[in-house]
mmCIF file of C-alpha atoms in Angstrom:
data_model
loop_
_atom_site.group_PDB
_atom_site.id
_atom_site.type_symbol
_atom_site.label_atom_id
_atom_site.label_comp_id
_atom_site.label_asym_id
_atom_site.label_seq_id
_atom_site.Cartn_x
_atom_site.Cartn_y
_atom_site.Cartn_z
ATOM 1 C CA MET E 14 10.712 -6.042 -7.535
ATOM 2 C CA HIS E 15 10.928 -7.712 -4.140
ATOM 3 C CA TYR E 16 11.476 -5.522 -1.085
ATOM 4 C CA GLY E 17 12.652 -6.370 2.403
ATOM 5 C CA GLU E 18 9.906 -4.293 4.018
ATOM 6 C CA ILE E 19 6.871 -2.321 2.928
ATOM 7 C CA ILE E 20 4.045 -0.626 4.792
ATOM 8 C CA VAL E 21 0.520 -0.682 3.361
ATOM 9 C CA ASP E 22 -2.474 1.600 3.276
ATOM 10 C CA ALA E 23 -6.138 0.666 3.630
ATOM 11 C CA ASP E 24 -7.063 1.637 0.070
ATOM 12 C CA LEU E 25 -4.563 -0.794 -1.459
ATOM 13 C CA CYS E 26 -5.588 -3.591 0.912
ATOM 14 C CA ASN E 27 -9.246 -3.005 0.107
ATOM 15 C CA LYS E 28 -8.587 -2.933 -3.633
ATOM 16 C CA LEU E 29 -6.373 -6.030 -3.768
ATOM 17 C CA GLY E 30 -8.389 -8.025 -1.267
ATOM 18 C CA ASP E 31 -11.968 -7.353 -2.240
ATOM 19 C CA SER E 32 -12.567 -10.647 -4.048
ATOM 20 C CA ALA E 33 -13.226 -14.016 -2.466
ATOM 21 C CA LYS E 34 -12.583 -15.762 -5.788
ATOM 22 C CA TYR E 35 -9.278 -13.980 -6.489
ATOM 23 C CA PRO E 36 -7.436 -13.342 -3.177
ATOM 24 C CA TYR E 37 -4.742 -11.100 -4.636
ATOM 25 C CA LEU E 38 -3.901 -9.467 -1.321
ATOM 26 C CA ARG E 39 -2.745 -12.848 -0.090
ATOM 27 C CA ILE E 40 -1.035 -13.683 -3.388
ATOM 28 C CA VAL E 41 0.752 -10.378 -4.049
ATOM 29 C CA PHE E 42 2.063 -9.309 -0.633
ATOM 30 C CA PRO E 43 4.429 -12.297 -0.203
ATOM 31 C CA LEU E 44 5.761 -11.609 -3.711
ATOM 32 C CA LEU E 45 6.329 -7.925 -2.916
ATOM 33 C CA ALA E 46 8.135 -8.125 0.419
ATOM 34 C CA ASP E 47 9.580 -10.271 3.160
ATOM 35 C CA THR E 48 7.676 -8.253 5.759
ATOM 36 C CA VAL E 49 4.506 -6.253 5.194
ATOM 37 C CA TYR E 50 3.596 -3.802 7.938
ATOM 38 C CA ILE E 51 0.161 -2.354 8.531
ATOM 39 C CA HIS E 52 -0.322 0.401 11.083
ATOM 40 C CA ARG E 53 -2.994 -0.287 13.706
ATOM 41 C CA LEU E 54 -4.949 2.817 12.555
ATOM 42 C CA VAL E 55 -4.988 1.476 8.996
ATOM 43 C CA TYR E 56 -5.952 -2.009 10.125
ATOM 44 C CA ASP E 57 -8.850 -0.492 12.077
ATOM 45 C CA GLU E 58 -9.939 1.466 8.963
ATOM 46 C CA ILE E 59 -10.410 -1.704 6.935
ATOM 47 C CA MET E 60 -14.081 -2.462 7.277
ATOM 48 C CA MET E 61 -15.197 -2.917 3.684
ATOM 49 C CA SER E 62 -15.207 -6.665 3.351
ATOM 50 C CA ALA E 63 -14.663 -9.830 5.303
ATOM 51 C CA GLN E 64 -12.376 -11.094 2.493
ATOM 52 C CA VAL E 65 -9.850 -8.331 3.146
ATOM 53 C CA LYS E 66 -9.665 -8.969 6.892
ATOM 54 C CA GLU E 67 -9.490 -12.721 6.319
ATOM 55 C CA GLN E 68 -6.560 -12.376 3.911
ATOM 56 C CA ILE E 69 -4.783 -10.029 6.330
ATOM 57 C CA HIS E 70 -5.294 -12.498 9.171
ATOM 58 C CA ASP E 71 -3.901 -15.297 6.971
ATOM 59 C CA LEU E 72 -0.834 -13.198 6.157
ATOM 60 C CA ILE E 73 -0.341 -12.362 9.843
ATOM 61 C CA SER E 74 -0.579 -16.025 10.851
ATOM 62 C CA GLU E 75 1.970 -16.892 8.129
ATOM 63 C CA GLY E 76 4.384 -14.296 9.549
ATOM 64 C CA ILE E 77 4.376 -12.160 6.391
ATOM 65 C CA MET E 78 2.314 -9.285 7.746
ATOM 66 C CA GLN E 79 2.604 -7.472 11.087
ATOM 67 C CA ILE E 80 0.359 -4.940 12.735
ATOM 68 C CA VAL E 81 2.491 -2.103 14.114
ATOM 69 C CA ASP E 82 1.673 0.862 16.284
ATOM 70 C CA ASP E 83 3.486 3.904 17.582
ATOM 71 C CA ASP E 84 3.294 2.258 21.023
ATOM 72 C CA ASP E 85 5.941 -0.191 19.701
ATOM 73 C CA LEU E 86 8.528 2.597 19.359
ATOM 74 C CA ASP E 87 11.356 3.321 21.766
ATOM 75 C CA THR E 88 11.954 6.858 23.059
ATOM 76 C CA ALA E 89 14.205 8.032 20.202
ATOM 77 C CA GLU E 90 11.892 6.516 17.578
ATOM 78 C CA SER E 91 8.886 8.154 19.265
ATOM 79 C CA MET E 92 10.537 11.551 18.871
ATOM 80 C CA VAL E 93 11.133 10.990 15.142
ATOM 81 C CA TYR E 94 7.615 9.603 14.708
ATOM 82 C CA THR E 95 5.997 12.567 16.499
ATOM 83 C CA SER E 96 7.942 15.196 14.564
ATOM 84 C CA THR E 97 7.219 13.416 11.263
ATOM 85 C CA TRP E 98 3.527 13.162 12.186
ATOM 86 C CA GLU E 99 3.426 16.906 12.884
ATOM 87 C CA LEU E 100 5.082 17.760 9.548
ATOM 88 C CA LEU E 101 2.715 15.537 7.585
ATOM 89 C CA ALA E 102 -0.375 16.545 9.549
ATOM 90 C CA LYS E 103 0.175 20.199 8.653
ATOM 91 C CA ARG E 104 0.164 19.282 4.974
ATOM 92 C CA MET E 105 -2.307 16.401 4.833
ATOM 93 C CA MET E 106 -4.883 16.740 7.610
ATOM 94 C CA ASN E 107 -7.847 19.064 7.782
ATOM 95 C CA PRO E 108 -8.858 20.117 11.324
ATOM 96 C CA ASP E 109 -12.502 20.017 10.178
ATOM 97 C CA LYS E 110 -12.084 16.349 9.180
ATOM 98 C CA PRO E 111 -9.580 14.999 11.730
ATOM 99 C CA ARG E 112 -9.985 11.334 10.734
ATOM 100 C CA LYS E 113 -9.289 11.889 7.035
ATOM 101 C CA ASN E 114 -5.734 10.883 6.090
ATOM 102 C CA ARG E 115 -4.875 9.716 9.622
ATOM 103 C CA GLY E 116 -3.895 6.271 8.348
ATOM 104 C CA GLU E 117 -1.619 7.689 5.676
ATOM 105 C CA VAL E 118 0.025 10.100 8.138
ATOM 106 C CA ALA E 119 0.533 7.314 10.700
ATOM 107 C CA SER E 120 1.932 4.894 8.117
ATOM 108 C CA LEU E 121 4.263 7.438 6.563
ATOM 109 C CA SER E 122 5.457 8.585 9.984
ATOM 110 C CA LEU E 123 6.270 4.995 10.876
ATOM 111 C CA ALA E 124 7.910 4.415 7.492
ATOM 112 C CA LYS E 125 10.195 7.409 8.016
ATOM 113 C CA THR E 126 10.956 6.408 11.613
ATOM 114 C CA ARG E 127 11.824 2.814 10.728
ATOM 115 C CA SER E 128 13.332 3.498 7.257
ATOM 116 C CA ILE E 129 10.686 1.457 5.443
ATOM 117 C CA PRO E 130 11.248 2.441 1.796
ATOM 118 C CA ILE E 131 7.890 1.549 0.225
ATOM 119 C CA PHE E 132 4.414 2.792 1.050
ATOM 120 C CA ALA E 133 1.924 0.624 -0.817
ATOM 121 C CA THR E 134 -1.063 2.845 -1.489
ATOM 122 C CA ASP E 135 -3.228 3.752 -4.441
ATOM 123 C CA GLU E 136 -3.389 7.460 -3.626
ATOM 124 C CA MET E 137 -2.565 9.322 -6.834
ATOM 125 C CA ASN E 138 -1.191 12.592 -5.491
ATOM 126 C CA LEU E 139 0.741 11.395 -2.469
ATOM 127 C CA GLN E 140 4.267 11.012 -3.877
ATOM 128 C CA PRO E 141 4.747 14.776 -4.452
ATOM 129 C CA ILE E 142 3.771 15.417 -0.808
ATOM 130 C CA ILE E 143 6.198 12.739 0.399
ATOM 131 C CA ASP E 144 8.932 14.209 -1.797
ATOM 132 C CA ALA E 145 8.315 17.733 -0.499
ATOM 133 C CA VAL E 146 7.883 16.902 3.188
ATOM 134 C CA LEU E 147 9.886 13.727 3.896
ATOM 135 C CA ASN E 148 12.332 12.786 1.165
ATOM 136 C CA THR E 149 15.780 14.268 1.593
ATOM 137 C CA GLY E 150 17.862 11.797 -0.375
ATOM 138 C CA MET E 151 18.359 9.572 2.673
ATOM 139 C CA ASN E 152 15.907 6.794 3.521
ATOM 140 C CA ASP E 153 13.447 8.117 0.952
ATOM 141 C CA ILE E 154 9.938 6.685 0.760
ATOM 142 C CA HIS E 155 8.310 5.775 -2.529
ATOM 143 C CA CYS E 156 4.671 4.982 -3.222
ATOM 144 C CA LEU E 157 3.793 1.699 -4.871
ATOM 145 C CA ARG E 158 0.418 1.921 -6.590
ATOM 146 C CA ILE E 159 -1.742 -0.560 -8.514
ATOM 147 C CA ILE E 160 -0.326 0.777 -11.793
ATOM 148 C CA ASP E 161 3.215 0.141 -10.528
ATOM 149 C CA LEU E 162 2.306 -3.393 -9.500
ATOM 150 C CA VAL E 163 0.807 -4.058 -12.942
ATOM 151 C CA LYS E 164 3.947 -2.678 -14.606
ATOM 152 C CA GLN E 165 6.085 -4.987 -12.460
ATOM 153 C CA ILE E 166 3.955 -7.960 -13.504
ATOM 154 C CA LYS E 167 4.256 -6.875 -17.145
ATOM 155 C CA ALA E 168 8.052 -6.578 -16.772
ATOM 156 C CA GLY E 169 8.192 -10.168 -15.495
ATOM 157 C CA ASP E 170 9.196 -9.278 -11.936
ATOM 158 C CA PHE E 171 6.740 -11.891 -10.648
ATOM 159 C CA PRO E 172 7.017 -14.940 -12.942
ATOM 160 C CA SER E 173 4.029 -16.616 -11.294
ATOM 161 C CA LEU E 174 1.758 -13.744 -12.408
ATOM 162 C CA GLY E 175 0.831 -12.846 -15.971
ATOM 163 C CA ARG E 176 -1.365 -10.493 -17.979
ATOM 164 C CA ARG E 177 -4.555 -12.209 -16.812
ATOM 165 C CA ASP E 178 -3.573 -11.650 -13.171
ATOM 166 C CA ALA E 179 -2.615 -8.042 -13.845
ATOM 167 C CA LYS E 180 -5.959 -7.426 -15.538
ATOM 168 C CA LEU E 181 -7.895 -9.075 -12.701
ATOM 169 C CA ILE E 182 -6.016 -6.959 -10.156
ATOM 170 C CA TRP E 183 -6.809 -3.872 -12.248
ATOM 171 C CA LEU E 184 -10.520 -4.722 -12.473
ATOM 172 C CA ILE E 185 -10.881 -5.780 -8.816
ATOM 173 C CA ALA E 186 -9.306 -2.423 -7.897
ATOM 174 C CA GLY E 187 -12.201 -0.735 -9.713
ATOM 175 C CA LYS E 188 -10.208 0.533 -12.657
ATOM 176 C CA LYS E 189 -11.452 0.635 -16.252
ATOM 177 C CA LYS E 190 -11.005 -2.414 -18.481
ATOM 178 C CA GLU E 191 -10.673 -0.227 -21.580
ATOM 179 C CA HIS E 192 -7.787 1.717 -20.047
ATOM 180 C CA PHE E 193 -5.995 -1.522 -19.203
ATOM 181 C CA ASP E 194 -6.521 -3.049 -22.672
ATOM 182 C CA GLN E 195 -5.682 0.106 -24.609
ATOM 183 C CA ASP E 196 -3.010 1.868 -22.575
ATOM 184 C CA VAL E 197 -1.656 -0.181 -19.679
ATOM 185 C CA TRP E 198 -1.128 -3.601 -21.267
ATOM 186 C CA PRO E 199 -2.518 -3.877 -24.812
ATOM 187 C CA LEU E 200 -2.937 -7.398 -26.134
ATOM 188 C CA GLU E 201 -0.170 -6.900 -28.700
ATOM 189 C CA ASP E 202 2.231 -6.307 -25.781
ATOM 190 C CA LYS E 203 1.773 -9.842 -24.436
#
């Protein structure tokens, strides 16, 4: 499925972009959305590999990706952002580890403020938190994970990508080959 706007998390960027040979971050993001936002905090978290930053810079120069920050918000948006941050921080942040989950809280706060419907992340247990804290039936936010991306490829949502691409994405993301071949996309399901 193609979206107008999505916002991304560091873990998904790191997983999709951590291969110089297969630059799936650069391949997949334009297929997913017209505009891909990355919060400044998340951008600053991405330190794993030069490939990831390089692909992000390419996407920025092509006008597909934008770095956003809460400094970009007007007064009314800042109020929504701050109250959303506070709600999420109570649920997701540990005062003993203040940096943990900051990127997710910032991205989700911006998504709620700007009505960005998709948060591209590979965090397994985040959707129930979003549903409990943020989703009210209006401008709901949904997580898009690696498994969802693979299912979209399997469904034919991206005709330029096939099973081989889905499997490479799966493996580059550090997931088990056996799980992919047996459960996610068995060969007989070609």
